[in-house]
Coordinates of C-alpha atoms and ligand atoms in Angstrom, one line a residue:
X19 CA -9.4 -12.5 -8.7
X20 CA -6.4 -11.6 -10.9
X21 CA -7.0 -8.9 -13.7
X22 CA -5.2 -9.2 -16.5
X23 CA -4.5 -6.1 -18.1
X24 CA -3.7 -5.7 -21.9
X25 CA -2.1 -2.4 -21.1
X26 CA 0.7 -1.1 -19.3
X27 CA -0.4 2.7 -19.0
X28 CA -0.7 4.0 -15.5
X29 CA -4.0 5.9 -16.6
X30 CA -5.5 2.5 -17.8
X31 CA -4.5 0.7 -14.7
X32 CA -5.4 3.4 -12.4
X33 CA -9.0 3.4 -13.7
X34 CA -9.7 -0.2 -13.0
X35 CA -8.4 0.1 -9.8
X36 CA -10.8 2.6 -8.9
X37 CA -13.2 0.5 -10.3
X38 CA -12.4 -2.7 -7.9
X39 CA -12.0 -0.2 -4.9
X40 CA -15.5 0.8 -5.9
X41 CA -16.7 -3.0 -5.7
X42 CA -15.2 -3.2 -2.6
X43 CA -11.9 -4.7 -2.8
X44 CA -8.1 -3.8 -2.3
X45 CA -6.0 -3.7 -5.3
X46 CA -2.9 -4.6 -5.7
X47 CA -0.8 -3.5 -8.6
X48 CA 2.4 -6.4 -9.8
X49 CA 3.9 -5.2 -12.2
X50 CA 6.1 -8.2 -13.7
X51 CA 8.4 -8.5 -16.5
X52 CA 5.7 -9.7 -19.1
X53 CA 2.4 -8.6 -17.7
X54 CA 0.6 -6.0 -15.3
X55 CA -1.6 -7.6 -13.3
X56 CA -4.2 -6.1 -10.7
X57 CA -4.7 -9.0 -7.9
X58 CA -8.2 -7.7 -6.3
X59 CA -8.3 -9.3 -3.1
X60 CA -11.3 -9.2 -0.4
X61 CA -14.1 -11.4 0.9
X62 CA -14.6 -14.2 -1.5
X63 CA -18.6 -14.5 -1.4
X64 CA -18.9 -11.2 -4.0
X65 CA -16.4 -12.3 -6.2
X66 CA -18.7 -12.8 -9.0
X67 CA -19.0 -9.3 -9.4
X68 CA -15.3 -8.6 -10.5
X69 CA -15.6 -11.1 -13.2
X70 CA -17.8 -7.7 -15.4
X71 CA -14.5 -5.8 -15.4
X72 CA -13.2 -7.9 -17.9
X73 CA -15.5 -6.0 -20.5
X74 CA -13.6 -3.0 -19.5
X75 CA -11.1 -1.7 -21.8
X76 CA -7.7 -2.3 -21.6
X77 CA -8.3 -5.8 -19.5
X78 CA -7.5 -8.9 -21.6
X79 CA -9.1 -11.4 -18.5
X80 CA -10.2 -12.0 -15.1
X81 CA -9.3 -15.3 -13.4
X82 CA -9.8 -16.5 -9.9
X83 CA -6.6 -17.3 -7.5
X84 CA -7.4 -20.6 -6.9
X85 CA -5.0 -21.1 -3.8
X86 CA -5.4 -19.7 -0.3
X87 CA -2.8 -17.6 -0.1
X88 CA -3.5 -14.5 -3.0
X89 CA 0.0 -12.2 -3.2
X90 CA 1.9 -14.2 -1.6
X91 CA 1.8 -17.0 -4.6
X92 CA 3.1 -17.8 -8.1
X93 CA -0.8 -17.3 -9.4
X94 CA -0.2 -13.6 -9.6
X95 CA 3.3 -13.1 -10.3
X96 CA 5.0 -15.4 -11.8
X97 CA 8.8 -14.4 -12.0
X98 CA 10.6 -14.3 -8.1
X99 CA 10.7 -11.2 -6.0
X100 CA 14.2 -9.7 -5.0
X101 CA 14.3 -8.4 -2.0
X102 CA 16.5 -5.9 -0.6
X103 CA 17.8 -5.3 3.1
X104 CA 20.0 -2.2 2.6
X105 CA 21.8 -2.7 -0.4
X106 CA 21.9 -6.7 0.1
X107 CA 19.4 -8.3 -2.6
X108 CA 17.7 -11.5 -1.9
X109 CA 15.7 -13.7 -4.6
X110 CA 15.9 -14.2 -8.0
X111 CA 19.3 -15.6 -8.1
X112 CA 20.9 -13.6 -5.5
X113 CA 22.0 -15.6 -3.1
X114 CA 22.2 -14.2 0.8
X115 CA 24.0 -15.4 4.1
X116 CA 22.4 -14.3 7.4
X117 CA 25.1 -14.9 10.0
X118 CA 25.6 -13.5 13.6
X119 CA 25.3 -14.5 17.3
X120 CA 22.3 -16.1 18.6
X121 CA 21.5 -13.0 21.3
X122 CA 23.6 -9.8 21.2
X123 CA 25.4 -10.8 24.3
X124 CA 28.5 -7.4 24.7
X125 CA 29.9 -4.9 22.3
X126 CA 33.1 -7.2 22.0
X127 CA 31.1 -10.4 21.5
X128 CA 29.4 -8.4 18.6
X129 CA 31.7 -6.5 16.9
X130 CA 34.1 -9.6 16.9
X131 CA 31.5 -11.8 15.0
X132 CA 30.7 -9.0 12.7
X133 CA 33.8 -8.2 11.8
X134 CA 34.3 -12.0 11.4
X135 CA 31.2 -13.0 9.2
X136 CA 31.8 -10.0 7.4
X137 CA 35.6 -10.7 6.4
X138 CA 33.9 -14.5 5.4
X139 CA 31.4 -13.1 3.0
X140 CA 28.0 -12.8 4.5
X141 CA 25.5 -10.5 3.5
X142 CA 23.0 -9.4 6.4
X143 CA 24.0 -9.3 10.9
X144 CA 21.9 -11.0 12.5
X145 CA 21.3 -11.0 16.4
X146 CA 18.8 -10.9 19.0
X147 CA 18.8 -8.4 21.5
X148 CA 14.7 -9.6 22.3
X149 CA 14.9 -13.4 22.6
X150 CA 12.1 -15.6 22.4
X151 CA 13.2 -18.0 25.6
X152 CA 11.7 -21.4 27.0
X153 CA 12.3 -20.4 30.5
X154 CA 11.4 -17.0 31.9
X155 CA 14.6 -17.8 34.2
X156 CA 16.8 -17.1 31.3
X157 CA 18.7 -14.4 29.7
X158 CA 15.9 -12.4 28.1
X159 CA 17.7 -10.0 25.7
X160 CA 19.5 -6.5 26.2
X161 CA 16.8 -5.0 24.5
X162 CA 17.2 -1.3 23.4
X163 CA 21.1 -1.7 24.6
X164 CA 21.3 -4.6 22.0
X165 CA 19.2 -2.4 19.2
X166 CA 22.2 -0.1 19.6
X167 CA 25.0 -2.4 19.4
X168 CA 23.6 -3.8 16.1
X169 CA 22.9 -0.8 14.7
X170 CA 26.6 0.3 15.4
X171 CA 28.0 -3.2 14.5
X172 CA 26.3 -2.6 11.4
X173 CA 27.3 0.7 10.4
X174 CA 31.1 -0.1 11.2
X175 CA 31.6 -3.2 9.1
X176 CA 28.5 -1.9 6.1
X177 CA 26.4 -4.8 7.3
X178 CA 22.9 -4.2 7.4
X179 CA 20.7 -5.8 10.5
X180 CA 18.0 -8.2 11.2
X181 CA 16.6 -8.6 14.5
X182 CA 13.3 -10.4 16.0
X183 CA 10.2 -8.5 17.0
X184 CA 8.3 -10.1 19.9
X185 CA 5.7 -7.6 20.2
X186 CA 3.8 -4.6 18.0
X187 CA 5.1 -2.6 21.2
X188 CA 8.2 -3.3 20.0
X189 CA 8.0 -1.9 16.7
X190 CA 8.4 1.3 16.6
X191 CA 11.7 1.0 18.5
X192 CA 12.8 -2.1 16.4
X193 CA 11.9 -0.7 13.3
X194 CA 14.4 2.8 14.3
X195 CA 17.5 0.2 14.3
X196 CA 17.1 -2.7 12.2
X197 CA 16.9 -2.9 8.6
X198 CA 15.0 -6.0 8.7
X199 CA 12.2 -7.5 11.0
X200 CA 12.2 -10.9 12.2
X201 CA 8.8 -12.8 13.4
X202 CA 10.0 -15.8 15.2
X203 CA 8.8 -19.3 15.1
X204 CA 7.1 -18.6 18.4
X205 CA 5.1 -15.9 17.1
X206 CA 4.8 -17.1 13.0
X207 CA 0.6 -17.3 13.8
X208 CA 0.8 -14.2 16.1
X209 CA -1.5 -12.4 13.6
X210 CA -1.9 -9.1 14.8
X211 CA 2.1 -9.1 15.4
X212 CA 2.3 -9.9 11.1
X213 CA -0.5 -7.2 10.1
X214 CA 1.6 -5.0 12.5
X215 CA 4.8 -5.9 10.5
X216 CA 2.6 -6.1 7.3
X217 CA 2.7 -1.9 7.8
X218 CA 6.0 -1.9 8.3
X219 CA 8.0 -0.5 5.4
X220 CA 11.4 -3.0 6.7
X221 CA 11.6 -6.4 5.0
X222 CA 9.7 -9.1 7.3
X223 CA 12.2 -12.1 8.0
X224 CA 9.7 -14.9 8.7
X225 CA 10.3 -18.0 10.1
X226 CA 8.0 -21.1 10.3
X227 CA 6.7 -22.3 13.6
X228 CA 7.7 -25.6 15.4
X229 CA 4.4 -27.3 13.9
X230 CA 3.4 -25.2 10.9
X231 CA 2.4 -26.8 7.9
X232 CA 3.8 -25.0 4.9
X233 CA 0.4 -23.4 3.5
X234 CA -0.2 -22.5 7.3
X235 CA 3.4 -20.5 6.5
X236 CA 2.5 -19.2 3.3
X237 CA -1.1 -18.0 4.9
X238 CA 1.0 -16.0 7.7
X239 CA 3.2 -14.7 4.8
X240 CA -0.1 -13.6 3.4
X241 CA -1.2 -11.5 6.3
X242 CA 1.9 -9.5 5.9
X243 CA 2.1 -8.8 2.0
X244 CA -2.3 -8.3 2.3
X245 CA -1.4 -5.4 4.5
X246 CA 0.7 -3.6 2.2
X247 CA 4.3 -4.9 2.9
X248 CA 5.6 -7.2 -0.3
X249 CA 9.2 -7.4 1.1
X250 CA 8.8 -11.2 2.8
X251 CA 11.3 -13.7 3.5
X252 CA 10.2 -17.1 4.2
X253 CA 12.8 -19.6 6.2
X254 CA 12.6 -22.9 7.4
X255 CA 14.3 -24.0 10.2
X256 CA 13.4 -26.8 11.3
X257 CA 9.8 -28.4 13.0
X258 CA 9.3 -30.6 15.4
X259 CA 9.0 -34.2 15.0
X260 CA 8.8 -37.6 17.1
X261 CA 13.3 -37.7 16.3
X262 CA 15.2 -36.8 19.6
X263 CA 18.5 -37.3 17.9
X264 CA 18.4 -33.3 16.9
X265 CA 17.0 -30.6 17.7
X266 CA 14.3 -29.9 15.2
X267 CA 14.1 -32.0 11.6
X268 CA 14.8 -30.3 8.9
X269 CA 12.1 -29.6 6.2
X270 CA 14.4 -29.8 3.5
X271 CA 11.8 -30.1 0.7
X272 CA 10.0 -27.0 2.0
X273 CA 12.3 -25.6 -0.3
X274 CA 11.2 -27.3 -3.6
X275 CA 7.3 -26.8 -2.6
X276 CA 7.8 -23.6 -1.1
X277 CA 9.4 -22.1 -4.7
X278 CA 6.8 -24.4 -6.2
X279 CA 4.2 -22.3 -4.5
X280 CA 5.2 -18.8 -3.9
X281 CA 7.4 -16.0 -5.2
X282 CA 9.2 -15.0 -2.2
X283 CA 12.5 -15.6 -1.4
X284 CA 13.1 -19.2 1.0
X285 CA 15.9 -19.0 3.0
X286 CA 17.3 -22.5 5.6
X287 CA 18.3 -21.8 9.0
X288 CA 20.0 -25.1 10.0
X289 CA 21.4 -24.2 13.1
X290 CA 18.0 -24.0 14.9
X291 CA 16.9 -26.7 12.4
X292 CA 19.9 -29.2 13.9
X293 CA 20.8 -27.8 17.3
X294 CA 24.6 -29.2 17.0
X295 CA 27.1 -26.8 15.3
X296 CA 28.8 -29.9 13.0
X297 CA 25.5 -30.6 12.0
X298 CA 25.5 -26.9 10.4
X299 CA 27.5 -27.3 7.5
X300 CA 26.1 -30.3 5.8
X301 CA 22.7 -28.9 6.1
X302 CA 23.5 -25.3 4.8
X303 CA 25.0 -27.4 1.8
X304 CA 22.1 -29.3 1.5
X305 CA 20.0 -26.0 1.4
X306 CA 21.8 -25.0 -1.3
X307 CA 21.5 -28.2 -3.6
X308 CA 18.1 -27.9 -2.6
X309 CA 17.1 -24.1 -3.9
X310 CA 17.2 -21.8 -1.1
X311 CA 18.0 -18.1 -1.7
X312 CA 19.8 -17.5 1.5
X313 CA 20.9 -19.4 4.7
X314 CA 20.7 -17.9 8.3
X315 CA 23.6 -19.0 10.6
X316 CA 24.1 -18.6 13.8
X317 CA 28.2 -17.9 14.8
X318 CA 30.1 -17.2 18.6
X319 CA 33.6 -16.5 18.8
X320 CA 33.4 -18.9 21.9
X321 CA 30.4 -21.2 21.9
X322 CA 31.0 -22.7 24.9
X323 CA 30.3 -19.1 26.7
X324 CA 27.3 -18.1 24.6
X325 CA 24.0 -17.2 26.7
X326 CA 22.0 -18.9 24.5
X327 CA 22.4 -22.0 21.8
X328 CA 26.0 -22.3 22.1
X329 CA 25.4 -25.8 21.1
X330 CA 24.9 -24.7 17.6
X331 CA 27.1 -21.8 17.1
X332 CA 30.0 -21.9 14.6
X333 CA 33.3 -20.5 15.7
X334 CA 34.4 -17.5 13.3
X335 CA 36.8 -20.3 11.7
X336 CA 34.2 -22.8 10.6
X337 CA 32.1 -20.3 9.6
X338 CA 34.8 -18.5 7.5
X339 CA 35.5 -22.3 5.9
X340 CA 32.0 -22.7 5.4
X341 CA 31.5 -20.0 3.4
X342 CA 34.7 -20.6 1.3
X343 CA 32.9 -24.7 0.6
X344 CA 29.6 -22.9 -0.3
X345 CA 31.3 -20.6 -3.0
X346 CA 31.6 -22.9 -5.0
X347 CA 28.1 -25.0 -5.0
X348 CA 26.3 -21.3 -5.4
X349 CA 28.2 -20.5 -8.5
X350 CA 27.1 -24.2 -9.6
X351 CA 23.5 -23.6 -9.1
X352 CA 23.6 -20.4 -11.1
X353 CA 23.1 -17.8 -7.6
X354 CA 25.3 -15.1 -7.5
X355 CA 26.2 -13.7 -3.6
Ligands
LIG22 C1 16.5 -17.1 16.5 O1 16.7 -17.0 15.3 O2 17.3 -16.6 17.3 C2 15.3 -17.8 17.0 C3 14.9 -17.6 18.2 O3 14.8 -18.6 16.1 P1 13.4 -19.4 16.1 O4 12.3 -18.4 16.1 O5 13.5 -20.1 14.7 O6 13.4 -20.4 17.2
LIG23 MN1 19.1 -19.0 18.6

């Protein structure tokens, strides 16, 4: 239920809180530009009871949240969340690039690509030092070694750092390095892994699995921001579909239903979504057109060395001309970067 209050006052707002922690529900406080609201969320079969609050003072109304997913949707805050990594926003106009090697590989291989995306404009490193691999045969990650390499990468070129989380073992070491937390497509319905996150105070990076539907997406989202953790990003990259021709299909209208739906910030990853690196740019301009806050990119300085998706790595040069074709179309949607 979404109560509707007719003040702003932190005493006011406070008291019906108690009240719905009384009745047995969590509260959550949004405060948006217009309107505080207090989403009470909980099991669904008392609900009824909530509704006498509205003859409290200071509440104007109390309406259901008719979709599935409570704080994660438009229902109870209407007006986009901005996110921030560091000092990088994300959301409400601002416009961020995610760009970096597919797994941190050595410090060169690193540092060049930072350096690289960096000098091109992008916003946030990315780069996996735990990767999420098909075969248990291949290259798993450098783990902690990789952790430190971003972090330095990071600090030497004033990038901040997202990296994925496999497991809640993980966290506590993950969480000392990176400034952001990213639940693969592997592991988007690992729920104990997103209420895990959802404690987290890092932004969650959280990308749809190979055959999520995009409510099933926005319900995962939902795990995270019910635990206490509104700083979710949502990307698409890509699901998996009866075409051979690429690697995944690109959802490209999540984007439209995704903002229709839900206030957090959408972000395309078409390198995963396309598997071939000249398939990159046309999608990430696509993305663009289309809505997205942010694109994730995966760049090598020598693809045909990487450990892992080479195939869809640009080289520092295309992604530095990328970035230069995409100025352009962001300005012309209205997005600042
Ligand atoms: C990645 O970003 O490196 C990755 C493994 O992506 P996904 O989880 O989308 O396959
Ligand atoms: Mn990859």
């Amino acid at each position: 239920m979404i109560i509707v209050m007719a003040s702003r006052n932190k005493e006011d707002v406070d008291h019906v809180v108690s009240k719905v922690e009384e009745l047995g529900y969590k509260a959550h406080v949004i405060v948006g530009v217009e309107r505080t609201v207090i989403a009470a969320v909980g099991d669904e079969r008392g609900k009824h009871r909530l509704q006498t609050l509205e003859a409290m003072p200071h509440v104007e109304r109390v309406v259901p949240i008719l979709k599935p997913f409570k704080l994660a949707g438009r229902e109870v805050r209407h007006e986009d969340s901005v996110i921030e990594i560091g000092p990088v926003k994300i959301g409400g106009g601002h416009f961020c690039v995610f760009a970096g090697p597919c797994a941190v590989e050595s410090r060169e291989q690193l540092f060049d690509t930072a350096k690289a995306v960096k000098e091109a404009g992008a916003h946030v490193l990315r780069g996996g030092a735990f990767k999420p691999r098909t075969s248990p045969y291949s290259f798993q990650g450098l783990e902690e070694k990789g952790l430190v390499l971003l972090e330095e990468a990071g600090k030497t070129f004033g990038l901040p750092v997202v990296t994925e989380i496999m497991t809640i073992e993980q966290l506590p070491l993950v969480e000392r390095y990176a400034d952001a937390l990213q639940i693969g497509a592997r592991n988007m319905q690992n729920y104990g892994l997103l209420k895990a996150v959802g404690k987290s105070r890092k932004p969650v990076f959280l990308k749809r699995g190979i055959a999520a539907t995009i409510n099933e997406l926005l319900m995962s989202a939902e795990y995270i921001v019910s635990e206490g953790n509104p700083n979710v990003i949502l990307c698409e990259r890509g699901i998996r579909t009866f075409e051979t021709e690429t690697r995944n299909t690109l959802d490209i209208q999540a984007v439209p239903v995704l903002k229709r739906y839900t206030h957090l910030p959408v972000v395309i990853d078409p390198s995963h979504a396309s598997g071939h690196w000249d398939l990159v740019p046309p999608m990430a301009k696509a993305a663009v057109a289309a809505g997205a806050d942010g694109l994730m990119i995966e760049v090598h300085p020598h693809p045909e060395d990487a450990v892992s998706d080479g195939e869809q790595s640009l080289r520092l040069e295309r992604f530095a001309e990328l970035m230069r074709e995409l100025e352009a179309l962001i300005k012309l949607v209205g997005k600042t970067t």
